[in-house]
Amino acid sequence: MSDPLVTLVFYGIAAVTIVAAIGVVSLRNIYRAALCLVLTFLGVAGVYILLNADFVAVMQVLIYAGAVTTMLLFAIMLTRSPGSPRSNAANRQSGLALFAVLVLVVLLVLALGTAVWPQTAPVAAQSSVDVLAKQLFTTYALPFEIASVLLLAAMVGAIILARED
Amino acid sequence: MNLALLNPEIALVVLALFVFALDLVWSNKRGIGYVTIAGLAGVAALVAGQFGLNTTSFSGALIVDNFAVFFNLLFLGAAALVVLAALQYGEQFLHWRGEFYGVLLFATFGMMFMASSGDLIAIYVALETASISLYVLAGFRKHDPASGEAALKYLLLGALASAVLLYGMALLYGLTGSTNLAAIGQQIAGQAGQPVTLLAMTLVICGLGFKVAAVPFQMWAPDVYQGAPTPVTAFLSVASKASGFAVLLRLTTSALGPLQSDWQAIFTALAVVTMTVGNLAAIPQHNIKRLMGYSSIAMAGYLLVGMAALAAGGAPSILLFLAAYTVTNLGAFAAIIAFSNATGSDEIDDYSGLASRSPLLALGFGFCLFSLIGIPPLAGFFGKFYVFAEAVNRGLIWLAVVALLNSAVSVFYYLRVVKVMYLNPARDTSPVNVPPSLAVALAVTAIGVVVVGVGIGPIMDTAVAAAQVLR
């Protein structure tokens, strides 16, 4: 991120992501909140691209910005009327939540701002897909397999809860 | 990469799939339960065969050592007893039986990997497998709004806790360049002075604190315990808590070993508030499941005393406590299930005169409550004794005193239930019918409570052998 242009782009993307994320929790119309979520996901994908994580960025767009939000919007449309102005439930704890978030932000900025991260020697540029694939089927073969059971459990669970008696 | 080391876990997944398939073709849901129990016994035999193996595989992601064997046997035993207790829990539950067993097995699968993983990513994925299965199980009584509320609260707060845990793990990775616990342990010493290291550690402990229901991450526990189907509550209170402590023990001793003084301070503070809040909040409760919820928070507090006193060789007391607590609590829940089956009530007042209505049920429940108080020579006494003694040994005498005072407070609310059962006149004198499977579950645990207490020697030896690998 030494290039000033990259830094500028980063701050632009970060600003869009944060504003959109605030929209997700503060907009009273749930349909608009869901659309803000798409923007948040896209912003995060942009950050991934700036970090040279091309594969993760593409997956972020495909799965989160694409599949997850599409499903979310369908669920909203099928379960409640999206036109209702106060469809995104709110409670009186937003002040407390804001306070907690601000405390957390201060702590994070203080801790991360002073952090010295260990540096490794720069590696030759290569496609992150190759590296990920190799890692997934060697070092991380076991978590990969556990994740398959996780998905199965989630699928079975969703059917149990959604199916009519 | 030694695939044979995974035999018990593979067998467990195959068992879960078999149970799902069997559910489609066999209408005898109780029979499926017995198949599940037999299968769990088989898996437990495979796990027991790994005792003394002490090896790692899959680039350190899988650790098969005595510690893992100890916890895996604990999870499998708890799952089998929960299935036994669920066999005759409420009639409407029957319709969903096959799925219930299968999802319970998935939860057990996740917990087994939580205890036997040496890699942050594997631990996280295993934790999610267990959690998602438990969310589903908590909402299993679909006709009951309280059950749905429990599942939703558990899911939302659990997702938040997961995010916190994951953030901490990501920072640990950034600081050390590795997700392997042993490798993190070697690298983290060089980062010990940084605020961000403390932050990473705190976030990880917060995330896992949710799992074990430590204050201030306990808000979900009473509601979920009350709303979830009672067999699921039993499983949550013992197996889920034990799995959280398994991960905490592994993380603190291997990955965060160099930060011992820091996490010791965190665990000390958590222990004090967790014990105190759990015990004080339990006093005014009038629903037995809610009471057990707060009681389990208090128990997490005693276990955190053990974590605070965790130094070289300090872990056996925690393992012993967990074993004693598992047996005791499962017994108590078997009694609660038997009572609510017969009367449809979980209110403590309705337990009036249970001793005259059903003497054996009252006796078994009473045994478990006395063990929870910590009356010698029952299992619970030795659990508390060794944990508190460990705190004294490490110079945390004041912490042991606070724990003892808390224990004294807990006598009040446990004994109140005993008093209601034995001294209050029965409003309804009809005998409480205890179905055979619940009677077996209650008998096994009540005998276990006595046997663990009387035969403490060999069990302590096993716990010591299991904890040896932590250092």
XYZ file of C-alpha atoms in Angstrom:
636
model
C 0.000 0.000 0.000
C 2.932 2.303 -0.565
C 1.419 3.671 -3.765
C -0.599 6.790 -2.827
C -3.207 5.930 -5.429
C -3.790 2.516 -3.818
C -4.103 4.214 -0.425
C -6.626 6.633 -1.863
C -8.656 3.814 -3.421
C -8.537 1.931 -0.135
C -9.964 4.842 1.831
C -12.662 5.308 -0.795
C -13.707 1.665 -0.607
C -13.499 1.669 3.191
C -15.735 4.736 3.411
C -18.355 3.183 1.114
C -18.247 -0.099 3.055
C -18.672 1.579 6.432
C -21.473 3.909 5.297
C -23.288 0.948 3.724
C -22.807 -1.122 6.891
C -24.270 1.676 9.000
C -27.194 1.717 6.556
C -27.764 -2.016 7.116
C -28.377 -1.540 10.809
C -29.985 1.902 10.811
C -32.378 1.926 7.826
C -35.923 1.225 8.947
C -37.006 -0.352 5.649
C -35.620 -3.872 5.636
C -35.557 -4.033 1.858
C -33.209 -1.045 1.676
C -31.135 -2.486 4.531
C -30.664 -5.677 2.500
C -29.577 -3.695 -0.544
C -27.053 -1.844 1.649
C -25.746 -5.259 2.655
C -24.940 -5.974 -1.005
C -22.909 -2.780 -1.126
C -21.088 -3.741 2.076
C -20.195 -7.141 0.652
C -18.940 -5.559 -2.564
C -16.819 -3.117 -0.565
C -15.250 -5.957 1.377
C -14.541 -7.696 -1.931
C -12.756 -4.523 -3.038
C -10.563 -4.651 0.067
C -9.695 -8.268 -0.753
C -8.608 -7.234 -4.248
C -6.361 -4.529 -2.804
C -4.805 -7.241 -0.608
C -4.053 -9.346 -3.722
C -6.522 -12.001 -2.557
C -8.140 -12.393 -5.957
C -9.779 -15.768 -5.370
C -11.311 -14.734 -2.053
C -12.593 -11.539 -3.670
C -14.307 -13.448 -6.473
C -15.845 -15.855 -3.967
C -17.018 -12.911 -1.873
C -18.828 -11.436 -4.874
C -20.261 -14.767 -6.036
C -21.367 -16.154 -2.695
C -22.068 -13.166 -0.461
C -22.948 -10.308 -2.797
C -24.635 -12.749 -5.185
C -26.136 -15.868 -3.681
C -26.598 -14.894 -0.043
C -28.235 -11.536 -0.680
C -30.448 -12.926 -3.440
C -31.714 -15.519 -1.007
C -32.089 -12.868 1.670
C -34.191 -10.669 -0.614
C -36.360 -13.613 -1.604
C -36.882 -14.467 2.055
C -37.895 -10.884 2.810
C -40.302 -10.731 -0.122
C -41.887 -14.065 0.735
C -42.321 -13.411 4.443
C -43.298 -9.765 4.842
C -44.369 -6.780 2.830
C -41.213 -4.919 1.814
C -43.102 -1.653 1.390
C -43.724 -1.237 5.103
C -41.590 1.673 6.339
C -40.629 0.169 9.706
C -39.994 -3.433 8.696
C -36.457 -3.519 10.142
C -37.072 -4.119 13.831
C -35.456 -1.677 16.234
C -35.184 -1.401 19.986
C -34.203 1.203 22.540
C -30.693 -0.095 22.982
C -29.130 1.644 20.008
C -27.504 4.234 22.299
C -25.863 1.551 24.418
C -24.810 -0.342 21.323
C -23.242 2.800 19.862
C -21.317 3.365 23.099
C -20.056 -0.239 23.127
C -19.034 -0.018 19.485
C -17.156 3.250 20.053
C -15.266 1.764 23.023
C -14.372 -1.246 20.883
C -13.247 0.979 18.013
C -10.981 3.013 20.328
C -9.475 -0.190 21.739
C -8.948 -1.660 18.272
C -7.387 1.515 16.909
C -5.056 1.798 19.909
C -4.038 -1.879 19.763
C -3.790 -2.265 15.992
C -2.245 1.179 15.479
C 0.718 0.351 17.692
C 1.040 -3.254 16.522
C 4.294 -4.450 14.993
C 3.542 -7.389 12.724
C 6.231 -9.963 12.008
C 7.443 -9.637 8.407
C 8.285 -12.503 6.124
C 10.416 -12.357 3.028
C 8.332 -11.275 0.014
C 7.211 -14.217 -2.110
C 7.151 -14.363 -5.890
C 3.813 -13.333 -7.366
C 1.617 -16.313 -8.158
C -2.061 -17.024 -8.519
C -3.650 -17.354 -5.104
C -5.886 -20.125 -6.428
C -2.905 -22.495 -6.781
C -1.670 -21.747 -3.284
C -5.118 -22.050 -1.732
C -5.852 -25.314 -3.491
C -2.559 -26.832 -2.358
C -3.079 -25.708 1.222
C -6.661 -26.920 1.257
C -5.698 -30.428 0.221
C -2.508 -30.717 2.280
C -2.141 -28.669 5.462
C -5.848 -27.946 5.850
C -7.256 -31.245 4.582
C -8.759 -32.036 7.974
C -10.639 -28.732 8.529
C -11.821 -29.029 4.909
C -13.341 -32.412 5.665
C -14.876 -31.229 8.938
C -16.430 -28.344 7.013
C -18.231 -30.852 4.787
C -19.882 -32.358 7.861
C -20.668 -28.827 9.049
C -22.526 -28.100 5.810
C -24.385 -31.401 6.014
C -25.437 -30.682 9.593
C -26.582 -27.180 8.644
C -28.562 -28.518 5.683
C -30.299 -31.227 7.686
C -30.994 -28.741 10.466
C -32.487 -26.182 8.095
C -34.815 -28.790 6.604
C -35.909 -29.993 10.044
C -36.750 -26.478 11.190
C -38.385 -25.341 7.949
C -40.376 -28.459 7.088
C -44.041 -28.546 8.030
C -45.120 -31.208 10.499
C -1.327 -38.376 7.234
C -2.658 -41.387 9.081
C -6.293 -41.934 8.196
C -6.726 -44.729 10.751
C -6.459 -42.143 13.520
C -9.761 -40.725 12.324
C -11.601 -44.033 12.655
C -13.805 -42.985 15.610
C -14.872 -39.716 13.968
C -15.528 -41.397 10.613
C -17.520 -44.086 12.387
C -19.556 -41.395 14.136
C -20.474 -39.663 10.846
C -21.350 -43.014 9.284
C -23.524 -43.752 12.312
C -25.296 -40.399 11.920
C -25.981 -41.067 8.219
C -27.126 -44.594 9.037
C -29.550 -43.243 11.630
C -30.967 -40.749 9.111
C -31.438 -43.536 6.556
C -32.908 -45.906 9.128
C -35.407 -43.228 10.111
C -36.828 -43.304 6.581
C -37.616 -47.001 6.557
C -38.197 -47.920 10.194
C -41.122 -46.461 12.067
C -39.944 -47.689 15.470
C -38.302 -44.432 16.608
C -37.373 -45.911 19.974
C -35.555 -48.736 18.222
C -33.512 -46.175 16.313
C -32.544 -44.717 19.683
C -31.206 -48.070 20.847
C -29.259 -48.421 17.576
C -27.769 -44.974 18.249
C -26.721 -45.949 21.759
C -25.144 -49.192 20.511
C -23.320 -47.248 17.813
C -22.053 -44.722 20.346
C -20.735 -47.580 22.459
C -18.867 -48.888 19.408
C -17.353 -45.476 18.698
C -16.382 -45.175 22.376
C -14.569 -48.517 22.105
C -12.625 -47.188 19.102
C -11.725 -44.042 21.064
C -10.674 -46.040 24.119
C -8.335 -48.031 21.879
C -6.451 -44.794 21.180
C -5.487 -44.330 24.828
C -1.738 -43.944 25.182
C -1.234 -43.325 21.462
C -0.160 -39.664 21.809
C 0.457 -38.775 18.195
C -0.391 -36.019 15.748
C -1.365 -36.135 12.100
C -2.679 -33.924 9.256
C 0.099 -31.333 9.726
C -0.717 -31.031 13.417
C -4.422 -30.396 12.832
C -5.314 -33.697 14.478
C -3.946 -34.530 17.911
C -4.748 -37.978 19.251
C -3.543 -37.992 22.830
C -4.874 -39.029 26.222
C -6.394 -35.577 26.691
C -8.446 -35.977 23.503
C -9.391 -39.537 24.443
C -10.579 -38.388 27.868
C -12.805 -35.661 26.438
C -14.067 -37.753 23.535
C -15.175 -40.482 25.925
C -16.881 -37.808 28.018
C -18.794 -36.454 24.988
C -19.780 -39.920 23.771
C -20.933 -40.973 27.228
C -22.965 -37.793 27.615
C -24.510 -38.265 24.153
C -25.490 -41.861 24.942
C -27.116 -40.856 28.235
C -28.940 -37.972 26.548
C -30.303 -40.348 23.885
C -31.398 -42.692 26.666
C -33.135 -39.821 28.446
C -34.721 -38.561 25.203
C -36.225 -41.966 24.339
C -39.252 -41.278 26.469
C -39.304 -37.516 26.537
C -42.730 -36.209 25.592
C -44.911 -37.780 22.929
C -44.797 -35.019 20.312
C -41.044 -35.323 20.296
C -41.347 -38.800 18.842
C -42.220 -37.615 15.367
C -38.775 -36.138 14.816
C -36.736 -38.826 16.504
C -34.443 -40.018 13.725
C -33.327 -36.496 12.908
C -32.886 -35.744 16.595
C -30.416 -38.603 17.031
C -28.535 -37.744 13.852
C -28.142 -34.037 14.656
C -27.076 -34.936 18.199
C -24.385 -37.164 16.682
C -23.212 -34.286 14.456
C -22.918 -32.090 17.547
C -20.885 -34.807 19.257
C -18.701 -35.073 16.153
C -17.924 -31.356 16.321
C -17.110 -31.536 20.012
C -14.752 -34.487 19.484
C -12.720 -32.429 17.037
C -12.754 -29.458 19.385
C -10.920 -31.611 21.903
C -8.562 -33.213 19.407
C -7.584 -30.366 17.091
C -4.253 -28.605 17.188
C -5.047 -26.014 14.556
C -7.086 -22.819 14.868
C -9.021 -23.393 11.656
C -9.888 -26.972 12.544
C -10.955 -25.858 16.027
C -13.162 -23.139 14.587
C -14.831 -25.388 12.010
C -15.390 -28.068 14.653
C -16.855 -25.507 17.040
C -19.257 -24.306 14.353
C -20.313 -27.874 13.549
C -21.161 -28.431 17.194
C -22.833 -25.024 17.571
C -25.051 -25.206 14.478
C -26.228 -28.672 15.467
C -27.003 -27.372 18.948
C -28.958 -24.381 17.571
C -31.139 -26.821 15.652
C -31.548 -29.095 18.664
C -32.564 -26.135 20.857
C -35.418 -25.362 18.457
C -36.511 -28.956 18.095
C -39.897 -28.544 19.792
C -41.350 -26.696 16.848
C -44.841 -26.382 18.270
C -43.439 -24.631 21.364
C -42.677 -20.881 20.959
C -40.252 -20.996 23.923
C -38.153 -23.555 22.055
C -38.068 -21.376 18.949
C -37.111 -18.367 21.038
C -34.319 -20.370 22.657
C -32.967 -21.446 19.267
C -33.094 -17.922 17.856
C -31.411 -16.329 20.886
C -28.748 -19.032 20.901
C -28.147 -18.601 17.160
C -27.872 -14.788 17.223
C -25.652 -14.554 20.296
C -23.674 -17.587 19.154
C -22.977 -15.965 15.793
C -21.723 -12.840 17.578
C -19.479 -14.934 19.833
C -18.163 -16.806 16.782
C -17.268 -13.536 15.107
C -15.410 -12.343 18.207
C -13.548 -15.647 18.460
C -12.674 -15.587 14.776
C -11.343 -12.031 15.005
C -9.106 -13.062 17.880
C -7.889 -16.079 15.924
C -7.166 -13.922 12.872
C -5.060 -11.566 15.001
C -3.195 -14.527 16.484
C -2.444 -15.706 12.954
C -1.263 -12.254 11.962
C 1.042 -12.093 14.975
C 2.588 -15.514 14.542
C 2.148 -16.441 10.892
C 0.695 -19.814 11.767
C -2.610 -21.437 12.646
C -0.917 -24.371 14.375
C -1.220 -24.143 18.161
C 2.295 -25.406 18.873
C 3.822 -23.042 16.289
C 1.846 -20.121 17.722
C 3.166 -21.016 21.159
C 6.753 -20.712 19.888
C 6.178 -17.397 18.124
C 3.888 -15.597 20.545
C 6.568 -15.141 23.212
C 8.286 -12.598 20.971
C 5.032 -10.612 20.712
C 4.121 -10.801 24.392
C 4.590 -7.092 25.144
C 2.239 -5.790 22.464
C -1.286 -4.541 23.249
C -2.557 -6.313 20.138
C -1.395 -9.656 21.543
C -3.445 -9.048 24.661
C -6.367 -8.006 22.481
C -6.154 -11.193 20.421
C -6.024 -13.332 23.545
C -8.932 -11.469 25.140
C -11.101 -11.836 22.040
C -10.433 -15.571 21.869
C -11.246 -15.994 25.551
C -14.457 -13.932 25.130
C -15.578 -16.128 22.243
C -14.964 -19.305 24.193
C -16.396 -17.742 27.352
C -19.727 -17.665 25.529
C -19.438 -21.374 24.857
C -18.930 -22.230 28.529
C -21.495 -19.609 29.693
C -19.084 -17.517 31.748
C -20.318 -14.133 33.015
C -20.542 -11.621 31.258
C -21.227 -13.862 28.251
C -23.962 -15.839 30.003
C -27.121 -13.922 28.980
C -28.207 -16.676 26.608
C -27.903 -19.531 29.084
C -31.030 -19.233 31.285
C -33.413 -18.578 28.371
C -31.936 -21.284 26.175
C -31.796 -23.796 29.024
C -35.421 -23.137 29.859
C -36.749 -23.112 26.313
C -34.812 -25.964 24.754
C -36.140 -29.532 24.976
C -34.890 -30.886 28.315
C -32.605 -33.608 26.876
C -30.951 -30.900 24.767
C -30.576 -28.711 27.858
C -28.826 -31.611 29.565
C -26.479 -32.023 26.612
C -25.787 -28.276 26.458
C -25.031 -28.033 30.144
C -22.449 -30.814 30.180
C -21.029 -31.654 26.751
C -21.067 -28.151 25.272
C -19.465 -26.719 28.394
C -16.840 -29.469 28.494
C -15.962 -28.894 24.835
C -15.436 -25.190 25.522
C -13.078 -25.991 28.371
C -11.248 -28.557 26.228
C -10.438 -25.824 23.697
C -9.566 -23.326 26.443
C -7.172 -25.823 28.047
C -5.447 -26.613 24.754
C -5.203 -22.976 23.685
C -3.908 -21.621 26.973
C -1.352 -24.340 27.552
C 0.059 -24.687 24.047
C -0.643 -21.560 21.978
C -0.850 -18.967 24.769
C 1.564 -20.622 27.196
C 4.022 -17.685 27.263
C 1.192 -15.316 28.236
C 0.315 -17.265 31.347
C 0.289 -14.348 33.790
C -2.045 -12.409 31.488
C -4.666 -15.094 30.974
C -4.418 -16.051 34.595
C -5.573 -12.548 35.514
C -8.461 -12.728 33.023
C -9.603 -16.129 34.274
C -9.383 -14.996 37.902
C -11.674 -12.028 37.238
C -14.067 -14.141 35.136
C -14.162 -16.846 37.816
C -15.130 -14.418 40.577
C -17.977 -12.739 38.660
C -19.188 -15.986 37.080
C -19.464 -17.838 40.390
C -21.073 -14.934 42.175
C -23.596 -13.975 39.493
C -24.508 -17.603 38.799
C -25.129 -18.455 42.438
C -26.941 -15.270 43.417
C -29.188 -15.327 40.347
C -30.088 -18.966 41.013
C -31.628 -18.178 44.401
C -34.933 -16.561 43.303
C -35.637 -19.042 40.464
C -38.832 -21.060 40.527
C -38.413 -23.010 37.296
C -36.147 -26.016 37.754
C -34.604 -25.782 34.255
C -33.787 -22.115 34.777
C -32.324 -22.954 38.177
C -30.120 -25.569 36.525
C -29.130 -22.927 33.955
C -27.819 -20.599 36.655
C -26.317 -23.559 38.473
C -24.374 -24.422 35.335
C -23.118 -20.826 35.143
C -21.894 -21.166 38.726
C -20.205 -24.458 37.784
C -18.428 -22.675 34.925
C -17.202 -20.248 37.574
C -15.666 -23.056 39.659
C -14.042 -24.449 36.517
C -12.624 -20.989 35.770
C -11.052 -21.061 39.249
C -9.287 -24.157 37.962
C -8.252 -22.294 34.802
C -6.884 -19.423 36.904
C -4.877 -21.920 38.944
C -3.730 -23.725 35.847
C 0.014 -24.148 36.056
C 2.278 -27.085 35.379
C 0.192 -30.132 36.218
C -2.901 -28.193 37.291
C -5.243 -29.499 34.629
C -6.229 -32.898 36.136
C -8.451 -31.188 38.689
C -10.419 -29.518 35.867
C -10.836 -32.814 34.020
C -11.950 -34.512 37.212
C -14.451 -31.740 37.927
C -15.866 -32.025 34.399
C -16.254 -35.799 34.698
C -17.987 -35.505 38.072
C -20.180 -32.630 36.880
C -21.178 -34.479 33.696
C -22.394 -37.540 35.579
C -24.163 -35.482 38.226
C -25.909 -33.048 35.925
C -27.087 -35.727 33.504
C -28.630 -37.538 36.468
C -30.377 -34.400 37.621
C -31.769 -33.793 34.148
C -32.938 -37.404 33.825
C -34.967 -36.824 36.978
C -36.306 -33.505 35.650
C -37.355 -35.185 32.386
C -39.063 -38.005 34.260
C -40.969 -35.509 36.384
C -42.026 -33.226 33.528
C -43.109 -36.260 31.464
C -45.475 -37.345 34.175
C -46.747 -33.956 35.313
C -45.988 -31.603 32.413
C -44.419 -29.123 34.801
C -40.938 -27.756 35.450
C -41.980 -25.577 38.400
C -40.106 -26.293 41.622
C -43.291 -25.895 43.668
C -44.842 -28.821 41.826
C -42.079 -31.074 43.188
C -43.862 -30.866 46.577
C -44.010 -34.214 48.288
C -42.237 -36.039 45.501
C -40.570 -38.222 48.134
C -43.907 -39.763 49.031
C -45.191 -39.899 45.451
C -42.131 -41.526 43.943
C -39.441 -42.247 46.559
C -36.793 -43.583 44.175
C -37.063 -40.624 41.788
C -36.751 -38.195 44.701
C -33.811 -40.160 46.071
C -31.965 -40.201 42.727
C -32.580 -36.493 42.179
C -31.565 -35.791 45.780
C -28.287 -37.677 45.264
C -27.477 -35.530 42.225
C -28.358 -32.298 44.054
C -26.151 -33.281 47.005
C -23.354 -34.031 44.563
C -23.832 -30.575 42.986
C -23.556 -29.036 46.465
C -20.381 -31.049 47.019
C -21.245 -33.330 49.931
C -18.612 -36.040 50.465
C -18.223 -38.794 49.384
C -20.215 -37.977 46.240
C -18.532 -37.131 42.924
C -19.178 -33.394 43.105
C -17.256 -33.075 46.361
C -14.030 -34.386 44.850
C -14.457 -32.240 41.765
C -14.710 -29.087 43.857
C -12.101 -30.253 46.385
C -9.336 -30.771 43.825
C -10.087 -27.552 41.930
C -10.125 -25.444 45.099
C -7.034 -27.250 46.440
C -5.244 -26.433 43.182
C -6.085 -22.748 43.688
C -4.629 -22.887 47.218
C -1.514 -24.647 45.913
C -0.921 -21.842 43.401
C -1.191 -19.205 46.128
C -4.682 -18.057 45.089
C -6.030 -18.570 48.583
C -8.467 -15.650 48.388
C -9.932 -17.086 45.194
C -10.456 -20.434 46.910
C -12.180 -18.617 49.790
C -14.512 -16.817 47.350
C -15.267 -20.163 45.703
C -16.041 -21.745 49.074
C -18.345 -18.863 50.038
C -20.122 -19.277 46.712
C -20.419 -22.975 47.318
C -22.062 -22.167 50.647
C -24.578 -19.895 48.885
C -25.387 -22.680 46.434
C -26.347 -24.990 49.318
C -29.376 -22.776 49.819
C -31.007 -23.200 46.438
C -30.100 -26.863 45.935
C -31.370 -27.771 49.382
C -34.566 -25.830 48.774
C -35.441 -28.311 46.022
C -34.649 -31.206 48.351
C -36.770 -29.581 51.049
C -39.712 -29.163 48.664
C -39.432 -32.819 47.644
C -39.133 -34.246 51.145
C -40.828 -31.862 53.583
C -43.600 -30.084 51.702
C -46.938 -31.906 51.582
C -47.892 -33.334 48.211
C -50.665 -31.464 46.416
C -51.288 -34.414 44.184
C -50.633 -37.800 45.708
C -50.702 -39.879 42.528
C -47.372 -41.683 42.007
C -45.020 -40.281 39.344
C -44.508 -42.959 36.746
C -40.866 -43.240 35.634
C -40.482 -45.036 32.278
C -37.779 -47.742 32.129
C -35.252 -45.915 29.907
C -35.276 -42.880 32.211
C -35.033 -45.130 35.247
C -31.940 -46.727 33.712
C -30.439 -43.310 32.923
C -31.109 -42.084 36.451
C -29.790 -45.294 38.025
C -26.615 -45.256 35.923
C -25.847 -41.646 36.820
C -26.796 -41.974 40.492
C -24.537 -45.012 40.796
C -21.911 -43.080 38.824
C -22.127 -40.198 41.287
C -21.302 -42.596 44.120
C -18.742 -44.655 42.212
C -16.815 -41.617 40.963
C -16.738 -40.377 44.548
C -15.717 -43.640 46.205
C -13.424 -44.849 43.430
C -11.752 -41.491 42.940
C -8.198 -42.961 42.779
C -8.229 -44.626 39.339
C -10.262 -41.772 37.834
C -7.755 -39.245 39.147
C -4.965 -41.353 37.625
C -6.736 -41.215 34.257
C -7.205 -37.470 34.542
C -3.521 -37.040 35.397
C -2.525 -39.194 32.415
C -4.841 -37.164 30.195
C -3.531 -33.811 31.403
C 0.124 -34.806 31.125
C 0.206 -33.993 27.427
C -0.729 -30.380 28.041
C 2.811 -29.497 29.101
